[in-house]
Short mmCIF file of C-alpha atoms in Angstrom, two decimals:
data_model
loop_
_atom_site.label_atom_id
_atom_site.label_comp_id
_atom_site.label_asym_id
_atom_site.label_seq_id
_atom_site.Cartn_x
_atom_site.Cartn_y
_atom_site.Cartn_z
CA MET A 1 -5.77 -2.05 2.58
CA LEU A 2 -2.62 -3.70 3.23
CA LEU A 3 1.12 -2.66 3.65
CA PRO A 4 2.42 -2.87 0.20
CA ALA A 5 5.74 -4.94 1.99
CA TYR A 6 3.26 -7.33 3.49
CA LEU A 7 2.54 -7.98 -0.64
CA ARG A 8 6.06 -7.96 -1.72
CA VAL A 9 7.15 -10.54 1.40
CA LEU A 10 4.62 -12.79 -0.95
CA SER A 11 6.49 -12.28 -3.90
CA ALA A 12 9.98 -12.49 -1.90
CA LEU A 13 8.22 -15.89 -0.75
CA TRP A 14 6.39 -17.21 -3.73
CA PRO A 15 7.45 -14.97 -7.50
CA THR A 16 6.06 -17.06 -9.85
CA THR A 17 2.24 -17.56 -8.32
CA PHE A 18 2.83 -13.98 -6.06
CA PRO A 19 4.45 -12.12 -9.35
CA VAL A 20 5.76 -8.43 -8.85
CA HIS A 21 8.04 -6.29 -11.59
CA PRO A 22 9.58 -3.33 -9.30
CA ASN A 23 8.01 -0.21 -11.36
CA TRP A 24 3.92 -2.57 -10.80
CA LYS A 25 3.69 -3.29 -14.31
CA SER A 26 0.00 -4.62 -14.24
CA ASP A 27 0.75 -7.60 -16.89
CA GLU A 28 4.49 -8.64 -14.34
CA THR A 29 2.29 -7.55 -11.14
CA HIS A 30 0.14 -9.91 -9.36
CA GLU A 31 -3.25 -7.65 -9.21
CA ALA A 32 -3.52 -7.65 -5.51
CA TYR A 33 -1.17 -5.20 -6.25
CA TRP A 34 -3.04 -2.86 -7.63
CA SER A 35 -6.73 -4.44 -5.40
CA HIS A 36 -5.36 -4.05 -2.36
CA THR A 37 -2.92 -1.25 -1.13
CA ALA A 38 -3.87 2.08 -0.49
CA SER A 39 -2.69 5.35 -2.67
CA LEU A 40 -2.95 8.68 -2.09
CA GLU A 41 -6.40 10.67 -3.18
CA HIS A 42 -7.70 14.04 -3.45
CA ILE A 43 -10.85 14.80 -2.48
CA ASP A 44 -10.75 17.28 -5.68
CA PRO A 45 -8.27 16.74 -8.11
CA VAL A 46 -5.51 19.11 -7.60
CA ALA A 47 -5.38 19.06 -11.89
CA VAL A 48 -9.24 20.42 -11.43
CA GLY A 49 -8.47 23.39 -9.21
CA GLY A 50 -8.36 20.57 -5.63
CA THR A 51 -5.34 21.41 -3.33
CA GLU A 52 -2.30 19.80 -2.04
CA THR A 53 -3.83 19.89 1.61
CA GLU A 54 -4.70 17.41 4.57
CA ASP A 55 -8.30 18.39 4.74
CA ASN A 56 -7.81 16.90 0.61
CA TRP A 57 -6.73 13.59 0.64
CA ILE A 58 -8.41 10.13 1.30
CA THR A 59 -7.05 6.46 0.31
CA THR A 60 -8.48 4.58 -2.11
CA SER A 61 -6.59 1.50 -4.11
CA MET A 62 -4.18 1.52 -6.93
CA ALA A 63 -6.49 0.69 -8.99
CA ARG A 64 -9.32 3.10 -8.34
CA ASN A 65 -6.21 5.62 -8.09
CA GLN A 66 -5.30 5.02 -11.95
CA VAL A 67 -9.00 4.83 -12.74
CA ARG A 68 -10.32 8.34 -11.44
CA SER A 69 -7.54 10.10 -12.71
CA ARG A 70 -8.79 13.88 -13.36
CA TYR A 71 -12.69 12.87 -12.94
CA THR A 72 -14.67 14.33 -9.77
CA LEU A 73 -16.10 11.78 -6.98
CA ASP A 74 -18.94 13.09 -7.55
CA SER A 75 -18.99 12.33 -12.09
CA LEU A 76 -17.98 8.43 -11.03
CA GLY A 77 -20.62 8.02 -8.44
CA TRP A 78 -18.23 7.38 -5.68
CA LYS A 79 -18.63 8.27 -2.61
CA ILE A 80 -16.19 8.70 0.47
CA MET A 81 -16.67 5.84 3.11
CA PRO A 82 -15.85 6.74 6.86
CA ARG A 83 -12.40 7.17 7.99
CA ALA A 84 -11.21 4.02 9.99
CA LEU A 85 -9.58 4.35 13.42
CA LEU A 86 -5.76 3.63 12.85
CA ALA A 87 -5.75 1.22 15.82
CA ASP A 88 -8.12 -1.43 14.34
CA TRP A 89 -6.02 -1.63 11.45
CA ASP A 90 -3.79 -4.41 10.33
CA GLY A 91 -3.25 -4.83 7.12
CA GLY A 92 -1.19 -7.35 7.49
CA VAL A 93 2.02 -5.15 9.88
CA ARG A 94 2.53 -8.37 12.32
CA THR A 95 1.86 -11.27 9.51
CA PHE A 96 4.83 -9.32 7.98
CA VAL A 97 6.74 -8.84 10.72
CA ASP A 98 6.37 -12.58 11.75
CA LEU A 99 7.55 -13.71 7.99
CA LEU A 100 10.57 -11.74 8.13
CA HIS A 101 11.78 -13.13 11.55
CA ALA A 102 10.69 -16.27 9.72
CA ASN A 103 13.09 -15.98 6.75
CA PRO A 104 15.71 -12.97 7.77
CA ALA A 105 17.43 -14.32 4.38
CA LEU A 106 14.63 -11.76 3.03
CA LEU A 107 16.30 -9.43 3.96
CA GLU A 108 19.53 -9.62 1.47
CA SER A 109 17.29 -10.85 -1.35
CA ALA A 110 16.52 -8.39 -4.68
CA HIS A 111 13.42 -7.17 -2.23
CA GLY A 112 15.84 -6.51 0.93
CA ALA A 113 16.44 -2.90 0.85
CA TYR A 114 12.97 -2.46 0.01
CA LEU A 115 11.52 -5.16 3.31
CA ARG A 116 14.28 -3.42 5.26
CA ARG A 117 13.05 0.34 5.07
CA TRP A 118 9.45 -1.34 5.57
CA GLN A 119 11.01 -3.30 8.56
CA LEU A 120 12.51 0.06 10.03
CA THR A 121 8.88 1.57 9.16
CA VAL A 122 6.86 -0.26 11.18
CA THR A 123 9.42 -1.25 14.15
CA GLN A 124 9.30 2.88 14.52
CA ALA A 125 5.87 2.91 14.60
CA GLU A 126 4.82 0.19 17.22
CA ILE A 127 7.51 2.07 19.08
CA ILE A 128 5.35 4.69 19.04
CA ASP A 129 2.25 2.80 19.65
CA GLN A 130 3.66 1.47 22.88
CA GLN A 131 4.89 4.82 24.64
#
């Protein structure tokens, strides 16, 4: 899964090749937003009695989240994969930071507010990791 802000930088740099709509309209947003960004999902859907607790959370792609809806994992034949270590995941974070460093004007573009929020989040996470 990729950091959503990494994809947004790509859209800011190449809007025609890698488009994004602010509300992710499917006909105006590159498929990678749906297939390669993570979404918080419930193992047991809340709509059918699942709880809104951490032990019922899992991540999946936005596309799978949309397909899943109210269905259980068993009814779809989907299996839960083992969790990966967060330390082993990059998700484009380093490239996101590098692209912002190489293209500082992006922070003042139409995508700027979104990118600045993610830049702050990533920077704070890196500081915590280094302590």
